[in-house]
mmCIF file of C-alpha atoms and ligand atoms in Angstrom:
data_model
loop_
_atom_site.group_PDB
_atom_site.id
_atom_site.type_symbol
_atom_site.label_atom_id
_atom_site.label_comp_id
_atom_site.label_asym_id
_atom_site.label_seq_id
_atom_site.Cartn_x
_atom_site.Cartn_y
_atom_site.Cartn_z
ATOM 1 C CA UNK I 9 -11.493 33.630 4.646
ATOM 2 C CA UNK I 10 -11.009 35.910 1.651
ATOM 3 C CA UNK I 11 -14.579 37.031 0.619
ATOM 4 C CA UNK I 12 -15.540 38.970 -2.455
ATOM 5 C CA UNK I 13 -17.494 42.197 -2.219
ATOM 6 C CA UNK I 14 -20.654 40.250 -3.324
ATOM 7 C CA UNK I 15 -20.139 37.628 -0.635
ATOM 8 C CA UNK I 16 -19.801 40.298 1.959
ATOM 9 C CA UNK I 17 -23.006 41.873 0.702
ATOM 10 C CA UNK I 18 -24.702 38.514 1.190
ATOM 11 C CA UNK I 19 -23.391 38.213 4.758
ATOM 12 C CA UNK I 20 -24.772 41.700 5.512
ATOM 13 C CA UNK I 21 -28.150 40.604 4.370
ATOM 14 C CA UNK I 22 -28.189 42.853 1.234
ATOM 15 C CA UNK I 23 -29.421 39.899 -0.769
ATOM 16 C CA UNK I 24 -32.207 38.910 1.611
ATOM 17 C CA UNK I 25 -32.452 37.062 4.765
ATOM 18 C CA UNK I 26 -32.337 33.674 3.410
ATOM 19 C CA UNK I 27 -29.095 34.254 1.506
ATOM 20 C CA UNK I 28 -27.696 35.949 4.585
ATOM 21 C CA UNK I 29 -28.404 32.801 6.611
ATOM 22 C CA UNK I 30 -26.974 30.555 4.008
ATOM 23 C CA UNK I 31 -23.860 32.738 3.560
ATOM 24 C CA UNK I 32 -23.289 32.648 7.398
ATOM 25 C CA UNK I 33 -23.587 28.938 7.652
ATOM 26 C CA UNK I 34 -21.074 28.292 4.789
ATOM 27 C CA UNK I 35 -18.591 30.978 6.150
ATOM 28 C CA UNK I 36 -18.819 29.393 9.527
ATOM 29 C CA UNK I 37 -18.182 25.948 8.106
ATOM 30 C CA UNK I 38 -15.344 27.297 6.079
ATOM 31 C CA UNK I 39 -13.711 28.895 9.084
ATOM 32 C CA UNK I 40 -13.916 25.706 11.037
ATOM 33 C CA UNK I 41 -12.031 23.951 8.300
ATOM 34 C CA UNK I 42 -9.480 26.690 7.479
ATOM 35 C CA UNK I 43 -10.943 27.198 4.088
ATOM 36 C CA UNK I 44 -9.321 30.224 2.198
ATOM 37 C CA UNK I 45 -12.389 31.175 0.220
ATOM 38 C CA UNK I 46 -15.774 30.247 -1.176
ATOM 39 C CA UNK I 47 -15.957 28.357 -4.489
ATOM 40 C CA UNK I 48 -18.855 28.583 -7.029
ATOM 41 C CA UNK I 49 -20.711 25.295 -7.501
ATOM 42 C CA UNK I 50 -22.456 23.747 -10.575
ATOM 43 C CA UNK I 51 -25.195 22.202 -8.598
ATOM 44 C CA UNK I 52 -26.426 21.110 -5.083
ATOM 45 C CA UNK I 53 -28.092 17.969 -4.052
ATOM 46 C CA UNK I 54 -30.170 17.901 -0.772
ATOM 47 C CA UNK I 55 -30.974 15.147 1.810
ATOM 48 C CA UNK I 56 -33.038 16.933 4.242
ATOM 49 C CA UNK I 57 -36.100 16.555 2.071
ATOM 50 C CA UNK I 58 -37.245 13.328 3.536
ATOM 51 C CA UNK I 59 -39.650 13.662 6.503
ATOM 52 C CA UNK I 60 -37.812 10.814 8.233
ATOM 53 C CA UNK I 61 -34.681 13.042 8.269
ATOM 54 C CA UNK I 62 -36.026 16.533 8.460
ATOM 55 C CA UNK I 63 -39.126 15.927 10.635
ATOM 56 C CA UNK I 64 -41.118 18.921 11.964
ATOM 57 C CA UNK I 65 -37.911 20.920 12.335
ATOM 58 C CA UNK I 66 -37.486 20.748 8.608
ATOM 59 C CA UNK I 67 -41.085 21.995 7.934
ATOM 60 C CA UNK I 68 -40.360 24.786 10.347
ATOM 61 C CA UNK I 69 -37.029 25.714 8.709
ATOM 62 C CA UNK I 70 -38.331 25.623 5.096
ATOM 63 C CA UNK I 71 -41.434 27.535 6.062
ATOM 64 C CA UNK I 72 -39.224 30.395 7.353
ATOM 65 C CA UNK I 73 -36.839 30.210 4.397
ATOM 66 C CA UNK I 74 -39.834 30.286 1.954
ATOM 67 C CA UNK I 75 -41.471 33.138 3.817
ATOM 68 C CA UNK I 76 -38.106 34.934 3.610
ATOM 69 C CA UNK I 77 -38.234 34.604 -0.196
ATOM 70 C CA UNK I 78 -35.528 31.824 -0.472
ATOM 71 C CA UNK I 79 -34.677 30.588 -4.030
ATOM 72 C CA UNK I 80 -31.846 28.398 -4.951
ATOM 73 C CA UNK I 81 -29.432 29.915 -7.551
ATOM 74 C CA UNK I 82 -27.925 26.834 -8.926
ATOM 75 C CA UNK I 83 -29.710 23.555 -10.002
ATOM 76 C CA UNK I 84 -30.546 21.789 -6.722
ATOM 77 C CA UNK I 85 -31.941 18.260 -6.745
ATOM 78 C CA UNK I 86 -33.554 16.207 -3.930
ATOM 79 C CA UNK I 87 -32.790 12.951 -2.507
ATOM 80 C CA UNK I 88 -35.519 10.366 -1.824
ATOM 81 C CA UNK I 89 -38.417 11.411 0.342
ATOM 82 C CA UNK I 90 -40.047 9.228 2.898
ATOM 83 C CA UNK I 91 -43.139 8.351 0.731
ATOM 84 C CA UNK I 92 -43.944 7.098 -2.725
ATOM 85 C CA UNK I 93 -46.000 10.206 -3.756
ATOM 86 C CA UNK I 94 -48.318 8.075 -6.043
ATOM 87 C CA UNK I 95 -48.426 4.827 -4.200
ATOM 88 C CA UNK I 96 -48.025 5.648 -0.439
ATOM 89 C CA UNK I 97 -51.364 4.038 0.292
ATOM 90 C CA UNK I 98 -50.248 0.736 -1.216
ATOM 91 C CA UNK I 99 -47.055 0.981 0.881
ATOM 92 C CA UNK I 100 -49.157 1.447 3.923
ATOM 93 C CA UNK I 101 -47.833 4.844 4.974
ATOM 94 C CA UNK I 102 -49.866 6.420 7.646
ATOM 95 C CA UNK I 103 -51.960 9.390 6.064
ATOM 96 C CA UNK I 104 -50.751 11.932 8.605
ATOM 97 C CA UNK I 105 -47.196 11.013 7.760
ATOM 98 C CA UNK I 106 -47.788 11.206 3.993
ATOM 99 C CA UNK I 107 -49.449 14.641 4.573
ATOM 100 C CA UNK I 108 -46.290 15.942 6.275
ATOM 101 C CA UNK I 109 -43.948 14.641 3.650
ATOM 102 C CA UNK I 110 -46.182 16.475 0.966
ATOM 103 C CA UNK I 111 -45.943 19.578 3.034
ATOM 104 C CA UNK I 112 -42.196 19.316 2.971
ATOM 105 C CA UNK I 113 -42.353 18.846 -0.694
ATOM 106 C CA UNK I 114 -44.585 21.921 -1.235
ATOM 107 C CA UNK I 115 -42.139 24.116 0.672
ATOM 108 C CA UNK I 116 -39.028 22.837 -1.081
ATOM 109 C CA UNK I 117 -40.643 23.374 -4.481
ATOM 110 C CA UNK I 118 -41.438 27.008 -3.460
ATOM 111 C CA UNK I 119 -37.624 27.401 -2.841
ATOM 112 C CA UNK I 120 -37.089 26.341 -6.386
ATOM 113 C CA UNK I 121 -35.505 22.937 -6.133
ATOM 114 C CA UNK I 122 -35.874 20.270 -8.906
ATOM 115 C CA UNK I 123 -38.085 17.442 -7.410
ATOM 116 C CA UNK I 124 -36.014 14.508 -8.583
ATOM 117 C CA UNK I 125 -36.481 12.601 -5.314
ATOM 118 C CA UNK I 126 -33.628 10.219 -6.068
ATOM 119 C CA UNK I 127 -30.228 9.292 -4.803
ATOM 120 C CA UNK I 128 -29.021 8.948 -8.274
ATOM 121 C CA UNK I 129 -29.424 12.423 -9.542
ATOM 122 C CA UNK I 130 -26.520 11.900 -11.978
ATOM 123 C CA UNK I 131 -28.642 9.656 -14.129
ATOM 124 C CA UNK I 132 -30.393 12.770 -15.442
ATOM 125 C CA UNK I 133 -31.253 16.462 -14.370
ATOM 126 C CA UNK I 134 -28.156 16.767 -12.222
ATOM 127 C CA UNK I 135 -25.234 15.322 -14.246
ATOM 128 C CA UNK I 136 -21.879 16.949 -13.217
ATOM 129 C CA UNK I 137 -18.770 16.856 -15.276
ATOM 130 C CA UNK I 138 -15.150 16.314 -14.478
ATOM 131 C CA UNK I 139 -13.494 18.879 -12.312
ATOM 132 C CA UNK I 140 -16.823 20.777 -11.415
ATOM 133 C CA UNK I 141 -17.283 21.834 -7.887
ATOM 134 C CA UNK I 142 -20.702 20.673 -6.198
ATOM 135 C CA UNK I 143 -22.395 21.105 -2.952
ATOM 136 C CA UNK I 144 -23.939 17.705 -2.583
ATOM 137 C CA UNK I 145 -25.041 15.479 0.327
ATOM 138 C CA UNK I 146 -26.242 11.717 0.151
ATOM 139 C CA UNK I 147 -23.169 9.684 0.768
ATOM 140 C CA UNK I 148 -23.728 7.365 -2.237
ATOM 141 C CA UNK I 149 -24.144 10.245 -4.634
ATOM 142 C CA UNK I 150 -21.219 12.126 -3.381
ATOM 143 C CA UNK I 151 -18.855 9.090 -3.630
ATOM 144 C CA UNK I 152 -19.985 8.519 -7.202
ATOM 145 C CA UNK I 153 -19.688 12.184 -8.238
ATOM 146 C CA UNK I 154 -16.172 12.420 -6.742
ATOM 147 C CA UNK I 155 -14.809 9.021 -7.674
ATOM 148 C CA UNK I 156 -16.571 8.030 -11.065
ATOM 149 C CA UNK I 157 -17.172 11.442 -12.697
ATOM 150 C CA UNK I 158 -14.104 13.351 -11.033
ATOM 151 C CA UNK I 159 -16.337 16.174 -9.824
ATOM 152 C CA UNK I 160 -15.442 17.713 -6.449
ATOM 153 C CA UNK I 161 -17.745 17.781 -3.381
ATOM 154 C CA UNK I 162 -17.380 17.225 0.270
ATOM 155 C CA UNK I 163 -20.099 15.165 2.072
ATOM 156 C CA UNK I 164 -22.233 18.027 3.057
ATOM 157 C CA UNK I 165 -24.517 17.757 6.136
ATOM 158 C CA UNK I 166 -28.329 18.126 5.886
ATOM 159 C CA UNK I 167 -29.326 21.857 5.516
ATOM 160 C CA UNK I 168 -25.849 22.898 4.606
ATOM 161 C CA UNK I 169 -26.585 21.333 1.250
ATOM 162 C CA UNK I 170 -29.623 23.636 0.829
ATOM 163 C CA UNK I 171 -27.339 26.624 2.036
ATOM 164 C CA UNK I 172 -25.074 25.703 -0.883
ATOM 165 C CA UNK I 173 -27.949 25.827 -3.288
ATOM 166 C CA UNK I 174 -29.039 29.086 -1.975
ATOM 167 C CA UNK I 175 -25.716 30.786 -2.153
ATOM 168 C CA UNK I 176 -24.372 28.817 -5.155
ATOM 169 C CA UNK I 177 -21.042 28.381 -3.411
ATOM 170 C CA UNK I 178 -19.291 26.176 -0.809
ATOM 171 C CA UNK I 179 -16.175 26.696 1.269
ATOM 172 C CA UNK I 180 -13.071 25.590 -0.474
ATOM 173 C CA UNK I 181 -11.434 22.796 1.614
ATOM 174 C CA UNK I 182 -11.376 19.039 1.735
ATOM 175 C CA UNK I 183 -12.006 17.263 -1.546
ATOM 176 C CA UNK I 184 -12.288 20.603 -3.545
ATOM 177 C CA UNK I 185 -8.367 20.759 -3.309
ATOM 178 C CA UNK I 186 -6.353 18.682 -5.578
ATOM 179 C CA UNK I 187 -3.912 17.770 -2.943
ATOM 180 C CA UNK I 188 -6.623 16.231 -0.757
ATOM 181 C CA UNK I 189 -7.757 13.911 -3.481
ATOM 182 C CA UNK I 190 -4.621 11.867 -3.256
ATOM 183 C CA UNK I 191 -5.068 8.302 -2.522
ATOM 184 C CA UNK I 192 -3.964 7.176 0.970
ATOM 185 C CA UNK I 193 -4.491 3.396 1.243
ATOM 186 C CA UNK I 194 -3.573 0.891 -1.495
ATOM 187 C CA UNK I 195 -5.973 -2.028 -1.561
ATOM 188 C CA UNK I 196 -4.502 -4.870 -3.802
ATOM 189 C CA UNK I 197 -6.760 -7.661 -4.777
ATOM 190 C CA UNK I 198 -5.022 -11.024 -4.589
ATOM 191 C CA UNK I 199 -5.005 -12.758 -7.964
ATOM 192 C CA UNK I 200 -7.658 -15.326 -6.911
ATOM 193 C CA UNK I 201 -9.899 -12.433 -6.157
ATOM 194 C CA UNK I 202 -9.165 -10.214 -9.088
ATOM 195 C CA UNK I 203 -9.338 -13.174 -11.673
ATOM 196 C CA UNK I 204 -12.907 -14.142 -10.540
ATOM 197 C CA UNK I 205 -14.432 -10.764 -9.715
ATOM 198 C CA UNK I 206 -18.284 -11.048 -10.260
ATOM 199 C CA UNK I 207 -21.054 -8.522 -10.286
ATOM 200 C CA UNK I 208 -21.959 -9.207 -6.618
ATOM 201 C CA UNK I 209 -18.341 -8.721 -5.483
ATOM 202 C CA UNK I 210 -18.485 -5.023 -6.001
ATOM 203 C CA UNK I 211 -20.788 -4.360 -2.952
ATOM 204 C CA UNK I 212 -18.979 -6.919 -0.904
ATOM 205 C CA UNK I 213 -15.569 -5.309 -1.601
ATOM 206 C CA UNK I 214 -17.079 -1.853 -1.048
ATOM 207 C CA UNK I 215 -18.374 -3.059 2.361
ATOM 208 C CA UNK I 216 -14.955 -4.294 3.249
ATOM 209 C CA UNK I 217 -12.985 -1.301 1.896
ATOM 210 C CA UNK I 218 -15.274 1.070 3.860
ATOM 211 C CA UNK I 219 -14.276 -0.879 7.092
ATOM 212 C CA UNK I 220 -10.623 -0.637 6.200
ATOM 213 C CA UNK I 221 -10.470 2.954 4.828
ATOM 214 C CA UNK I 222 -12.878 4.647 7.138
ATOM 215 C CA UNK I 223 -12.457 8.188 6.158
ATOM 216 C CA UNK I 224 -9.365 7.807 4.101
ATOM 217 C CA UNK I 225 -9.144 7.589 0.302
ATOM 218 C CA UNK I 226 -8.681 4.000 -0.937
ATOM 219 C CA UNK I 227 -7.025 3.071 -4.202
ATOM 220 C CA UNK I 228 -8.103 -0.299 -5.601
ATOM 221 C CA UNK I 229 -5.682 -2.357 -7.750
ATOM 222 C CA UNK I 230 -7.020 -5.412 -9.535
ATOM 223 C CA UNK I 231 -10.396 -4.485 -11.077
ATOM 224 C CA UNK I 232 -10.062 -4.073 -14.880
ATOM 225 C CA UNK I 233 -13.688 -3.629 -15.883
ATOM 226 C CA UNK I 234 -16.724 -2.182 -14.187
ATOM 227 C CA UNK I 235 -20.036 -0.698 -15.369
ATOM 228 C CA UNK I 236 -21.497 2.448 -13.861
ATOM 229 C CA UNK I 237 -23.788 0.343 -11.921
ATOM 230 C CA UNK I 238 -21.077 -1.674 -10.384
ATOM 231 C CA UNK I 239 -19.114 1.424 -9.341
ATOM 232 C CA UNK I 240 -22.316 2.722 -7.903
ATOM 233 C CA UNK I 241 -22.853 -0.362 -5.762
ATOM 234 C CA UNK I 242 -19.183 -0.377 -4.564
ATOM 235 C CA UNK I 243 -19.208 3.375 -3.672
ATOM 236 C CA UNK I 244 -22.469 3.205 -1.780
ATOM 237 C CA UNK I 245 -21.110 0.188 0.232
ATOM 238 C CA UNK I 246 -17.906 1.909 1.118
ATOM 239 C CA UNK I 247 -19.729 5.075 2.125
ATOM 240 C CA UNK I 248 -21.904 3.025 4.487
ATOM 241 C CA UNK I 249 -19.438 1.051 6.428
ATOM 242 C CA UNK I 250 -16.906 3.851 6.299
ATOM 243 C CA UNK I 251 -16.960 7.554 5.360
ATOM 244 C CA UNK I 252 -15.484 7.025 2.028
ATOM 245 C CA UNK I 253 -16.209 10.102 -0.196
ATOM 246 C CA UNK I 254 -13.651 9.333 -2.934
ATOM 247 C CA UNK I 255 -12.064 6.143 -4.171
ATOM 248 C CA UNK I 256 -9.762 5.507 -7.081
ATOM 249 C CA UNK I 257 -9.625 2.349 -9.058
ATOM 250 C CA UNK I 258 -6.300 1.986 -11.079
ATOM 251 C CA UNK I 259 -7.094 2.203 -14.774
ATOM 252 C CA UNK I 260 -10.933 2.801 -14.442
ATOM 253 C CA UNK I 261 -11.602 6.026 -12.447
ATOM 254 C CA UNK I 262 -10.606 9.448 -13.957
ATOM 255 C CA UNK I 263 -7.993 10.511 -11.384
ATOM 256 C CA UNK I 264 -6.180 7.074 -11.408
ATOM 257 C CA UNK I 265 -4.696 6.408 -14.895
ATOM 258 C CA UNK I 266 -1.915 4.595 -12.881
ATOM 259 C CA UNK I 267 -0.589 4.333 -9.265
ATOM 260 C CA UNK I 268 1.556 7.537 -9.563
ATOM 261 C CA UNK I 269 -1.628 9.432 -10.690
ATOM 262 C CA UNK I 270 -3.856 8.106 -7.869
ATOM 263 C CA UNK I 271 -1.131 8.828 -5.109
ATOM 264 C CA UNK I 272 0.003 11.989 -6.852
ATOM 265 C CA UNK I 273 3.578 10.654 -6.835
ATOM 266 C CA UNK I 274 3.684 9.751 -3.136
ATOM 267 C CA UNK I 275 3.809 6.470 -1.375
ATOM 268 C CA UNK I 276 0.582 4.950 0.140
ATOM 269 C CA UNK I 277 0.236 5.244 3.939
ATOM 270 C CA UNK I 278 -0.692 1.623 4.006
ATOM 271 C CA UNK I 279 -1.029 -1.432 1.699
ATOM 272 C CA UNK I 280 -3.765 -4.022 2.350
ATOM 273 C CA UNK I 281 -4.082 -7.128 0.351
ATOM 274 C CA UNK I 282 -7.585 -8.634 0.117
ATOM 275 C CA UNK I 283 -7.678 -12.452 -0.061
ATOM 276 C CA UNK I 284 -10.502 -14.696 -1.359
ATOM 277 C CA UNK I 285 -11.152 -15.999 2.270
ATOM 278 C CA UNK I 286 -11.620 -12.399 3.431
ATOM 279 C CA UNK I 287 -14.110 -11.660 0.680
ATOM 280 C CA UNK I 288 -16.071 -14.820 1.624
ATOM 281 C CA UNK I 289 -16.040 -13.820 5.291
ATOM 282 C CA UNK I 290 -17.103 -10.284 4.649
ATOM 283 C CA UNK I 291 -20.021 -11.577 2.492
ATOM 284 C CA UNK I 292 -21.115 -14.037 5.257
ATOM 285 C CA UNK I 293 -21.003 -11.152 7.926
ATOM 286 C CA UNK I 294 -23.174 -8.964 5.900
ATOM 287 C CA UNK I 295 -26.184 -11.069 6.439
ATOM 288 C CA UNK I 296 -27.886 -11.536 9.789
ATOM 289 C CA UNK I 297 -29.879 -14.715 8.599
ATOM 290 C CA UNK I 298 -28.896 -17.326 6.110
ATOM 291 C CA UNK I 299 -31.999 -19.522 5.651
ATOM 292 C CA UNK I 300 -35.709 -19.380 6.215
ATOM 293 C CA UNK I 301 -38.796 -17.574 4.846
ATOM 294 C CA UNK I 302 -38.426 -14.228 3.188
ATOM 295 C CA UNK I 303 -40.899 -11.438 3.720
ATOM 296 C CA UNK I 304 -39.395 -8.780 1.514
ATOM 297 C CA UNK I 305 -36.835 -8.766 -1.355
ATOM 298 C CA UNK I 306 -35.602 -5.171 -1.914
ATOM 299 C CA UNK I 307 -33.663 -4.131 -4.970
ATOM 300 C CA UNK I 308 -32.660 -0.810 -6.185
ATOM 301 C CA UNK I 309 -30.319 0.631 -3.667
ATOM 302 C CA UNK I 310 -28.992 3.091 -4.758
ATOM 303 C CA UNK I 311 -31.906 3.688 -7.076
ATOM 304 C CA UNK I 312 -31.878 1.391 -10.041
ATOM 305 C CA UNK I 313 -30.729 2.291 -13.404
ATOM 306 C CA UNK I 314 -32.819 1.447 -16.639
ATOM 307 C CA UNK I 315 -30.210 -1.309 -17.419
ATOM 308 C CA UNK I 316 -30.859 -2.853 -13.874
ATOM 309 C CA UNK I 317 -34.488 -2.615 -14.545
ATOM 310 C CA UNK I 318 -34.153 -4.472 -17.788
ATOM 311 C CA UNK I 319 -32.047 -7.174 -15.902
ATOM 312 C CA UNK I 320 -34.826 -7.656 -13.232
ATOM 313 C CA UNK I 321 -37.426 -8.105 -16.117
ATOM 314 C CA UNK I 322 -35.199 -10.688 -17.806
ATOM 315 C CA UNK I 323 -34.536 -12.547 -14.488
ATOM 316 C CA UNK I 324 -38.263 -12.577 -13.750
ATOM 317 C CA UNK I 325 -39.439 -13.695 -17.051
ATOM 318 C CA UNK I 326 -42.307 -16.100 -16.660
ATOM 319 C CA UNK I 327 -41.941 -16.164 -12.846
ATOM 320 C CA UNK I 328 -43.872 -14.501 -10.019
ATOM 321 C CA UNK I 329 -42.878 -13.778 -6.409
ATOM 322 C CA UNK I 330 -44.187 -16.191 -3.835
ATOM 323 C CA UNK I 331 -47.591 -15.130 -2.505
ATOM 324 C CA UNK I 332 -46.184 -14.614 1.084
ATOM 325 C CA UNK I 333 -43.147 -12.511 -0.295
ATOM 326 C CA UNK I 334 -43.066 -8.870 -1.514
ATOM 327 C CA UNK I 335 -40.577 -7.950 -4.256
ATOM 328 C CA UNK I 336 -39.945 -4.320 -4.246
ATOM 329 C CA UNK I 337 -37.755 -2.346 -6.708
ATOM 330 C CA UNK I 338 -36.755 1.178 -5.915
ATOM 331 C CA UNK I 339 -36.017 3.711 -8.722
ATOM 332 C CA UNK I 340 -36.240 7.354 -9.429
ATOM 333 C CA UNK I 341 -39.288 8.624 -11.303
ATOM 334 C CA UNK I 342 -37.353 9.359 -14.502
ATOM 335 C CA UNK I 343 -36.156 5.723 -14.690
ATOM 336 C CA UNK I 344 -39.803 4.645 -14.023
ATOM 337 C CA UNK I 345 -40.951 6.776 -16.909
ATOM 338 C CA UNK I 346 -38.511 5.354 -19.146
ATOM 339 C CA UNK I 347 -39.264 1.949 -17.979
ATOM 340 C CA UNK I 348 -42.811 2.509 -18.780
ATOM 341 C CA UNK I 349 -42.057 3.577 -22.433
ATOM 342 C CA UNK I 350 -39.946 0.554 -22.855
ATOM 343 C CA UNK I 351 -42.471 -1.964 -21.572
ATOM 344 C CA UNK I 352 -40.439 -2.933 -18.545
ATOM 345 C CA UNK I 353 -42.814 -1.378 -16.070
ATOM 346 C CA UNK I 354 -45.862 -3.383 -17.465
ATOM 347 C CA UNK I 355 -43.706 -6.490 -17.352
ATOM 348 C CA UNK I 356 -42.684 -5.949 -13.792
ATOM 349 C CA UNK I 357 -46.169 -5.169 -12.568
ATOM 350 C CA UNK I 358 -47.499 -8.095 -14.491
ATOM 351 C CA UNK I 359 -45.048 -10.356 -12.735
ATOM 352 C CA UNK I 360 -46.223 -9.159 -9.338
ATOM 353 C CA UNK I 361 -43.104 -6.974 -8.453
ATOM 354 C CA UNK I 362 -43.772 -3.506 -6.843
ATOM 355 C CA UNK I 363 -42.070 -0.381 -8.101
ATOM 356 C CA UNK I 364 -41.258 2.189 -5.443
ATOM 357 C CA UNK I 365 -40.478 5.706 -6.575
ATOM 358 C CA UNK I 366 -39.744 8.888 -4.631
ATOM 359 C CA UNK I 367 -38.514 6.942 -1.647
ATOM 360 C CA UNK I 368 -36.725 3.658 -0.701
ATOM 361 C CA UNK I 369 -37.170 0.827 1.669
ATOM 362 C CA UNK I 370 -34.614 2.575 4.007
ATOM 363 C CA UNK I 371 -36.391 5.735 4.124
ATOM 364 C CA UNK I 372 -40.063 5.286 4.625
ATOM 365 C CA UNK I 373 -42.090 3.920 7.453
ATOM 366 C CA UNK I 374 -42.869 0.083 7.057
ATOM 367 C CA UNK I 375 -44.116 -0.809 10.498
ATOM 368 C CA UNK I 376 -47.496 -1.640 9.222
ATOM 369 C CA UNK I 377 -45.982 -4.696 7.161
ATOM 370 C CA UNK I 378 -44.350 -6.415 10.199
ATOM 371 C CA UNK I 379 -41.413 -7.492 7.999
ATOM 372 C CA UNK I 380 -38.997 -9.849 9.874
ATOM 373 C CA UNK I 381 -36.719 -10.790 6.941
ATOM 374 C CA UNK I 382 -35.319 -8.907 4.009
ATOM 375 C CA UNK I 383 -33.202 -10.263 1.109
ATOM 376 C CA UNK I 384 -31.189 -7.619 -1.047
ATOM 377 C CA UNK I 385 -28.321 -7.261 -3.397
ATOM 378 C CA UNK I 386 -27.341 -3.922 -1.766
ATOM 379 C CA UNK I 387 -24.588 -3.658 0.767
ATOM 380 C CA UNK I 388 -26.024 -0.275 1.855
ATOM 381 C CA UNK I 389 -29.495 -1.937 2.642
ATOM 382 C CA UNK I 390 -27.758 -4.757 4.551
ATOM 383 C CA UNK I 391 -25.888 -2.265 6.627
ATOM 384 C CA UNK I 392 -28.899 -0.051 7.429
ATOM 385 C CA UNK I 393 -32.139 -1.898 7.293
ATOM 386 C CA UNK I 394 -31.693 -4.177 10.456
ATOM 387 C CA UNK I 395 -31.946 -0.865 12.220
ATOM 388 C CA UNK I 396 -34.112 1.272 10.122
ATOM 389 C CA UNK I 397 -36.712 -1.469 9.198
ATOM 390 C CA UNK I 398 -35.981 -3.736 12.051
ATOM 391 C CA UNK I 399 -35.455 -6.872 9.936
ATOM 392 C CA UNK I 400 -32.997 -9.689 9.675
ATOM 393 C CA UNK I 401 -31.218 -9.121 6.412
ATOM 394 C CA UNK I 402 -29.555 -11.492 3.908
ATOM 395 C CA UNK I 403 -27.170 -10.354 1.129
ATOM 396 C CA UNK I 404 -27.174 -12.084 -2.250
ATOM 397 C CA UNK I 405 -26.501 -11.560 -5.829
ATOM 398 C CA UNK I 406 -29.323 -9.996 -7.965
ATOM 399 C CA UNK I 407 -30.080 -13.530 -9.353
ATOM 400 C CA UNK I 408 -30.186 -14.964 -5.849
ATOM 401 C CA UNK I 409 -32.629 -12.153 -4.817
ATOM 402 C CA UNK I 410 -35.031 -12.771 -7.630
ATOM 403 C CA UNK I 411 -34.808 -16.542 -6.938
ATOM 404 C CA UNK I 412 -35.537 -15.868 -3.130
ATOM 405 C CA UNK I 413 -38.523 -13.809 -4.142
ATOM 406 C CA UNK I 414 -39.960 -16.582 -6.325
ATOM 407 C CA UNK I 415 -39.389 -19.339 -3.789
ATOM 408 C CA UNK I 416 -40.323 -17.205 -0.754
ATOM 409 C CA UNK I 417 -37.299 -18.560 1.157
ATOM 410 C CA UNK I 418 -33.545 -18.818 1.243
ATOM 411 C CA UNK I 419 -31.351 -21.855 2.130
ATOM 412 C CA UNK I 420 -32.193 -25.466 2.541
HETATM 413 FE FE1 F3S O 6 -30.698 5.538 -2.109
HETATM 414 FE FE2 F3S O 6 -32.219 4.652 -0.175
HETATM 415 FE FE3 F3S O 6 -30.083 3.302 -0.826
HETATM 416 S S1 F3S O 6 -31.576 6.757 -0.421
HETATM 417 S S2 F3S O 6 -28.706 4.859 -1.561
HETATM 418 S S3 F3S O 6 -31.923 3.694 -2.160
HETATM 419 S S4 F3S O 6 -30.797 3.701 1.206
#
């Protein structure tokens, strides 16, 4: 790799031990992927801030880094932790577990990170713009930044993300290079799918596209309108069932004004047509139960926007969750504060819904609840919670989820 004088100084430890370690990790990564150089980044986003992911090893690593005087040199935000910092007792988190997560938080704050504790840092405090290079992890945030904003980041691994924040650079390979952002698989929606595309079809299509594309770049043709939240849901799903880090939607996303733009003038490697029966089959397959009592309804994956919060308030109006069913809504602290200012938080709490911030249903220990069934509108939750929470999971539209919470059951 071509390195600048300053980068060589960093590698020799002339900028401190923490920067030396970060530079070495990033140069090793770059050499493994034949990067020609390091590229400056506008921001970093870190996943190894959750005790569930980082564990005692994380506390050990961050203690050493903090003792070595580590400080991030670009804005560096944090993914969800493993506790709701204000309400962990309500969510039945074991006290010793909460104490360890709090220790991780203290160490990370010494390193100078911005304690956002959200997987949607792009709503505020870490808002990239088109063409900027980033050093992000968190698959749902990476795919959003690349696809919807047109910023450039690979899916960094835990700890490599913090190294990026410490050095302010990442190796220039993969999605940092224009030629690697070319679409590879064309996904055409059949007319009966395209003409009737509903809000809940975004996560279902994302789930299917992730399975089809795996780590390739899919290009979707047939969606003509989408909100930020719908694109967020689509991307998070495709990044769960596959390793999609960038997608294009013709006419909607910034690097896909038309087919020629998305494929950079080349032909797709494959063309796949998605029919209505495949959408229905995918949706059915996303659920591991289809009727019966519901223990938990979980919304806000990825973390809810203020517009989604408004929608939950409207859908709940005058109704309450069934006494045997929990309704939990995950969001970042910033969105919660805005929801409080707008009266939405009070409305949710008055209805009996529980707002979870700083973490999510997938990231915190829920053994004490003995949940057996979960209903969600998130494809990412349907993919992970059968393993992480140990529940049977049912996917439904947001309206169906709120109805399930009120009835306490689905089906029949
Ligand atoms: Fe975010 Fe948790 Fe979903 S980290 S993307 S709410 S699984």
